[in-house]
């Protein structure tokens, strides 16, 4: 299904989180949109943790747009929950564990700003971390955090797009794309703009592959475990997200040498060892799911957005990395 020649304002390549949010916003504003996707065969969004963490990174840096990111993400996901009649976003405090005395000292230098911005509630000690975890260096209880069910959002939004004639499932051969003075032609489709939201597939895109991409593969688990378990998100060397059905999401590995979505026994063992280190013991558990994906990113952790300098009809909105669930609503608004 899809619009025919000269009918479209925007073609979007990729129905991952960014492409989905962009399409939804543009359709709200009366744009004629078509999303083309290959069935998520390479979508990092399918293996995304969905973490909302405004103090990401070992240095607890506070990005200047963090308030706008938080506001837009909260409003956007609330609107989508209403539109799709589905619970998608779960606000939940995060226990952020200091991984070394040096990191604890770095946080102390930013604490006043973080507290003033309402991003933390309190620091915790090794003796009383507030959750059944091992915290030898203590930690900080963050607010403004939570997690998004990214795969569920994509599953619910796809039929919503189909019902509006705004989705087409098929692979795209880059040789089909012909920018010209009037916009872009893709096979028998024509649009004023074509926006690439392809995740790691941008590495094969002849117009944008030369940019300074820094992708890395990651895996995560969903599991059930016995014994006392955290009720908050716990973020240390690995992270634990308690889910609404009583299971846990555990992640994540990082392997910049890999560019595939395959899962491995080695990554599974690494994650389970990480869980043991966080809890101080290895619980009786059942692994329900293991997923892998390639995070599209760049060296400075900022996405790349904009117009191709030599083909004005071609646009890029990609490279959101681990902060995508937090930042994508603002950048696609």
Coordinates of C-alpha atoms in Angstrom, one line a residue:
X1 CA 0.0 0.0 0.0
X2 CA 1.2 3.6 -0.4
X3 CA 0.7 6.8 -2.3
X4 CA 1.5 7.1 -5.9
X5 CA 3.6 9.5 -8.0
X6 CA 3.6 13.2 -6.8
X7 CA 1.3 12.5 -3.8
X8 CA 3.8 12.7 -0.9
X9 CA 5.3 15.3 1.2
X10 CA 7.7 13.0 3.0
X11 CA 9.0 9.5 2.6
X12 CA 10.6 8.0 5.7
X13 CA 13.0 5.1 5.5
X14 CA 12.8 3.0 8.7
X15 CA 10.0 2.4 11.2
X16 CA 12.3 2.3 14.3
X17 CA 11.6 4.6 17.1
X18 CA 12.8 7.7 15.4
X19 CA 11.0 7.0 12.1
X20 CA 7.8 6.1 13.9
X21 CA 7.8 9.3 16.0
X22 CA 8.6 11.5 13.0
X23 CA 5.8 9.9 10.9
X24 CA 3.3 10.2 13.7
X25 CA 4.1 13.9 14.2
X26 CA 4.0 14.7 10.5
X27 CA 0.7 13.0 10.0
X28 CA -0.7 14.9 13.0
X29 CA 0.2 18.1 11.1
X30 CA -1.6 17.0 7.9
X31 CA 1.5 16.0 5.9
X32 CA 1.3 13.2 3.3
X33 CA 3.7 10.6 4.7
X34 CA 4.8 7.1 3.7
X35 CA 7.0 5.0 5.9
X36 CA 9.0 2.3 4.2
X37 CA 10.4 -0.5 6.3
X38 CA 11.8 -3.9 5.7
X39 CA 10.1 -5.5 8.7
X40 CA 12.6 -4.4 11.4
X41 CA 15.2 -6.9 10.2
X42 CA 17.9 -4.6 11.4
X43 CA 16.1 -2.3 13.8
X44 CA 18.0 -1.5 17.0
X45 CA 14.7 -0.3 18.5
X46 CA 13.6 -3.9 18.7
X47 CA 16.4 -4.6 21.2
X48 CA 16.4 -1.2 23.0
X49 CA 16.2 -0.9 26.7
X50 CA 14.0 2.1 26.4
X51 CA 15.7 3.8 29.4
X52 CA 14.9 7.4 30.1
X53 CA 18.0 8.7 32.0
X54 CA 18.7 12.4 32.0
X55 CA 22.0 11.9 33.8
X56 CA 23.5 9.3 31.4
X57 CA 27.3 8.7 31.2
X58 CA 30.0 8.1 33.7
X59 CA 30.5 11.8 34.3
X60 CA 26.9 12.7 35.2
X61 CA 27.0 15.4 32.6
X62 CA 23.7 17.5 32.4
X63 CA 23.0 18.3 28.7
X64 CA 21.6 21.9 28.3
X65 CA 18.4 20.6 26.6
X66 CA 17.6 18.0 29.3
X67 CA 14.5 19.8 30.6
X68 CA 13.1 20.1 27.1
X69 CA 13.9 16.4 26.4
X70 CA 12.1 15.3 29.6
X71 CA 9.1 17.5 28.9
X72 CA 8.7 16.3 25.3
X73 CA 9.2 12.6 26.1
X74 CA 6.6 12.7 28.9
X75 CA 4.0 14.6 26.7
X76 CA 4.7 12.5 23.5
X77 CA 4.4 9.1 25.2
X78 CA 1.3 10.2 27.1
X79 CA -0.3 11.3 23.7
X80 CA 0.7 8.0 22.1
X81 CA -0.7 6.0 25.0
X82 CA -4.0 7.8 24.4
X83 CA -3.9 7.4 20.7
X84 CA -3.0 3.7 20.7
X85 CA -4.9 2.8 23.9
X86 CA -1.8 1.1 25.2
X87 CA 0.5 1.6 28.2
X88 CA 3.9 2.4 26.9
X89 CA 5.9 4.5 29.4
X90 CA 6.6 3.6 33.0
X91 CA 8.1 6.4 35.2
X92 CA 10.3 4.8 37.8
X93 CA 13.1 6.1 40.0
X94 CA 16.6 4.9 39.3
X95 CA 19.2 3.8 41.8
X96 CA 22.4 4.9 40.1
X97 CA 25.4 3.1 41.7
X98 CA 28.8 4.8 41.8
X99 CA 31.3 2.5 40.1
X100 CA 34.4 3.9 41.8
X101 CA 35.3 6.5 44.4
X102 CA 36.4 8.8 41.5
X103 CA 33.0 8.6 40.0
X104 CA 31.4 9.5 43.3
X105 CA 33.6 12.5 43.5
X106 CA 32.7 13.6 40.0
X107 CA 29.0 13.4 41.0
X108 CA 29.7 15.5 44.1
X109 CA 30.9 18.3 41.8
X110 CA 27.6 18.2 39.9
X111 CA 25.3 17.5 42.8
X112 CA 24.1 21.0 43.3
X113 CA 23.0 21.5 39.7
X114 CA 21.4 18.0 39.5
X115 CA 19.4 18.7 42.7
X116 CA 18.4 22.2 41.6
X117 CA 17.1 20.7 38.3
X118 CA 15.1 18.1 40.2
X119 CA 17.1 15.2 38.7
X120 CA 18.0 13.5 42.0
X121 CA 16.3 12.7 45.3
X122 CA 19.2 11.7 47.6
X123 CA 22.5 10.0 47.8
X124 CA 22.6 6.5 49.4
X125 CA 25.4 4.7 51.2
X126 CA 26.9 1.3 50.8
X127 CA 25.3 0.2 54.0
X128 CA 21.8 1.4 53.0
X129 CA 21.4 1.5 49.2
X130 CA 17.6 1.2 49.5
X131 CA 17.4 -1.9 47.2
X132 CA 18.7 -5.5 47.6
X133 CA 21.9 -4.8 45.7
X134 CA 25.6 -4.5 46.3
X135 CA 26.7 -0.9 46.3
X136 CA 30.3 -0.7 47.6
X137 CA 30.7 3.0 46.6
X138 CA 27.1 4.0 47.4
X139 CA 25.0 5.8 44.8
X140 CA 22.4 8.4 44.0
X141 CA 18.6 8.0 43.7
X142 CA 17.6 9.7 40.5
X143 CA 14.2 11.1 39.5
X144 CA 12.8 11.9 36.1
X145 CA 13.7 8.4 35.0
X146 CA 11.7 5.5 33.7
X147 CA 11.5 3.1 30.7
X148 CA 9.6 3.0 27.4
X149 CA 8.3 -0.2 25.9
X150 CA 9.9 0.5 22.5
X151 CA 9.0 -2.7 20.7
X152 CA 5.4 -2.5 21.8
X153 CA 5.2 1.1 20.6
X154 CA 6.4 0.0 17.1
X155 CA 4.0 -3.0 17.1
X156 CA 1.0 -0.8 17.9
X157 CA 2.0 2.1 15.6
X158 CA 2.5 0.0 12.5
X159 CA -1.2 -0.9 12.0
X160 CA -2.1 2.8 12.9
X161 CA 0.1 3.9 10.0
X162 CA -1.3 1.2 7.7
X163 CA -4.8 2.4 8.4
X164 CA -3.8 5.8 7.1
X165 CA -2.1 4.5 4.0
X166 CA 1.2 5.6 5.5
X167 CA 3.1 2.3 5.7
X168 CA 4.8 0.0 3.1
X169 CA 6.7 -3.0 4.0
X170 CA 9.6 -3.7 1.6
X171 CA 13.3 -3.4 1.3
X172 CA 14.7 -0.4 -0.5
X173 CA 17.5 -0.6 -3.1
X174 CA 19.4 2.7 -2.8
X175 CA 19.7 2.6 -6.7
X176 CA 15.9 3.4 -6.7
X177 CA 16.5 6.8 -5.0
X178 CA 16.9 9.7 -7.4
X179 CA 17.0 13.2 -5.9
X180 CA 16.3 16.0 -8.4
X181 CA 15.3 19.7 -8.4
X182 CA 11.7 18.9 -7.4
X183 CA 12.5 16.6 -4.5
X184 CA 13.1 12.8 -4.6
X185 CA 11.9 10.0 -6.7
X186 CA 11.8 6.4 -5.2
X187 CA 10.7 4.0 -7.8
X188 CA 7.2 5.2 -8.8
X189 CA 6.9 7.4 -5.7
X190 CA 7.8 11.0 -5.6
X191 CA 8.1 13.2 -2.5
X192 CA 9.3 16.7 -1.6
X193 CA 11.6 15.0 1.0
X194 CA 13.0 11.6 1.8
X195 CA 14.2 11.3 5.4
X196 CA 16.6 8.4 6.3
X197 CA 15.9 7.0 9.8
X198 CA 17.6 3.7 9.2
X199 CA 19.7 3.0 12.2
X200 CA 22.9 1.0 11.4
X201 CA 21.8 0.6 7.7
X202 CA 23.0 4.1 7.2
X203 CA 26.4 2.5 6.9
X204 CA 25.3 1.3 3.5
X205 CA 23.6 4.5 2.4
X206 CA 25.7 6.1 -0.3
X207 CA 24.6 9.6 0.6
X208 CA 25.3 9.4 4.4
X209 CA 27.7 6.5 5.0
X210 CA 30.7 8.9 5.0
X211 CA 29.6 10.6 8.2
X212 CA 31.5 9.8 11.5
X213 CA 29.3 6.9 12.6
X214 CA 30.3 5.0 15.7
X215 CA 28.0 2.0 16.0
X216 CA 28.2 -0.9 18.5
X217 CA 26.4 -4.1 19.1
X218 CA 24.6 -4.8 22.3
X219 CA 22.5 -7.6 23.8
X220 CA 20.0 -7.8 26.6
X221 CA 18.0 -10.4 28.5
X222 CA 14.4 -10.6 29.9
X223 CA 14.2 -13.0 32.8
X224 CA 12.4 -14.1 35.9
X225 CA 14.3 -14.5 39.1
X226 CA 13.5 -15.7 42.6
X227 CA 14.3 -13.9 45.9
X228 CA 14.3 -10.2 46.8
X229 CA 14.6 -8.1 43.7
X230 CA 14.9 -4.3 43.1
X231 CA 11.7 -2.3 42.7
X232 CA 13.5 0.6 41.1
X233 CA 15.7 0.7 38.0
X234 CA 19.2 -0.1 39.1
X235 CA 22.1 1.2 36.9
X236 CA 25.6 0.2 37.6
X237 CA 28.1 -1.6 35.4
X238 CA 24.9 -3.3 34.1
X239 CA 21.3 -2.2 34.6
X240 CA 18.1 -3.9 35.8
X241 CA 14.6 -2.7 34.8
X242 CA 11.7 -4.2 36.7
X243 CA 8.8 -4.8 34.3
X244 CA 5.1 -4.6 34.8
X245 CA 4.6 -8.4 34.5
X246 CA 7.1 -9.2 37.3
X247 CA 10.0 -10.0 35.0
X248 CA 13.3 -8.1 34.7
X249 CA 15.1 -6.6 31.7
X250 CA 18.9 -6.9 32.1
X251 CA 21.5 -5.2 30.0
X252 CA 23.5 -4.5 28.2
X253 CA 26.7 -5.6 26.5
X254 CA 28.8 -3.4 24.2
X255 CA 30.8 -4.7 21.3
X256 CA 31.9 -2.1 18.7
X257 CA 33.5 -4.8 16.6
X258 CA 30.2 -6.4 15.8
X259 CA 27.6 -5.1 13.3
X260 CA 24.9 -7.7 13.6
X261 CA 21.8 -8.6 15.5
X262 CA 22.8 -12.1 16.5
X263 CA 22.7 -13.2 20.1
X264 CA 25.6 -15.2 21.7
X265 CA 26.2 -17.5 24.7
X266 CA 29.1 -15.3 25.6
X267 CA 26.9 -12.2 26.0
X268 CA 24.3 -14.1 27.9
X269 CA 27.0 -15.3 30.4
X270 CA 28.4 -11.8 30.7
X271 CA 25.0 -10.4 31.6
X272 CA 24.2 -13.1 34.1
X273 CA 27.6 -12.5 35.7
X274 CA 26.7 -8.8 35.9
X275 CA 23.4 -9.7 37.6
X276 CA 25.2 -11.7 40.2
X277 CA 27.6 -8.8 40.9
X278 CA 24.7 -6.4 41.3
X279 CA 22.7 -8.7 43.6
X280 CA 25.6 -10.3 45.5
X281 CA 24.4 -13.8 44.6
X282 CA 23.1 -15.7 41.6
X283 CA 19.4 -16.2 42.0
X284 CA 17.4 -19.1 40.6
X285 CA 16.2 -17.7 37.3
X286 CA 14.6 -18.4 33.9
X287 CA 15.8 -16.5 30.8
X288 CA 12.7 -15.6 28.8
X289 CA 14.3 -13.8 25.9
X290 CA 17.6 -12.6 24.6
X291 CA 17.9 -9.9 22.0
X292 CA 20.7 -8.2 20.1
X293 CA 20.9 -5.0 18.1
X294 CA 23.3 -2.4 16.8
X295 CA 23.1 1.0 18.3
X296 CA 23.6 3.7 15.7
X297 CA 25.6 6.6 17.1
X298 CA 28.5 9.1 16.7
X299 CA 31.5 9.9 18.8
X300 CA 30.0 12.9 20.7
X301 CA 26.7 10.9 21.4
X302 CA 24.6 13.6 19.6
X303 CA 22.3 12.5 16.7
X304 CA 22.9 13.8 13.2
X305 CA 20.0 15.7 11.6
X306 CA 19.8 17.7 8.5
X307 CA 19.7 18.1 4.7
X308 CA 22.2 16.7 2.3
X309 CA 24.3 19.5 0.9
X310 CA 24.1 18.4 -2.7
X311 CA 20.7 16.8 -2.8
X312 CA 18.2 19.1 -1.0
X313 CA 15.4 16.5 -1.0
X314 CA 17.4 14.0 1.0
X315 CA 17.4 14.4 4.8
X316 CA 18.9 12.5 7.7
X317 CA 17.6 11.9 11.2
X318 CA 19.7 9.2 12.8
X319 CA 22.4 8.3 15.3
X320 CA 20.4 8.6 18.6
X321 CA 22.2 5.8 20.4
X322 CA 21.4 4.9 24.0
X323 CA 19.5 8.2 24.6
X324 CA 17.0 7.7 21.9
X325 CA 13.9 7.1 24.1
X326 CA 14.7 10.4 25.9
X327 CA 15.8 12.6 23.0
X328 CA 13.8 11.4 19.9
X329 CA 10.5 13.1 20.9
X330 CA 12.2 16.5 21.0
X331 CA 14.2 16.1 17.8
X332 CA 11.2 14.8 15.8
X333 CA 8.7 17.4 17.0

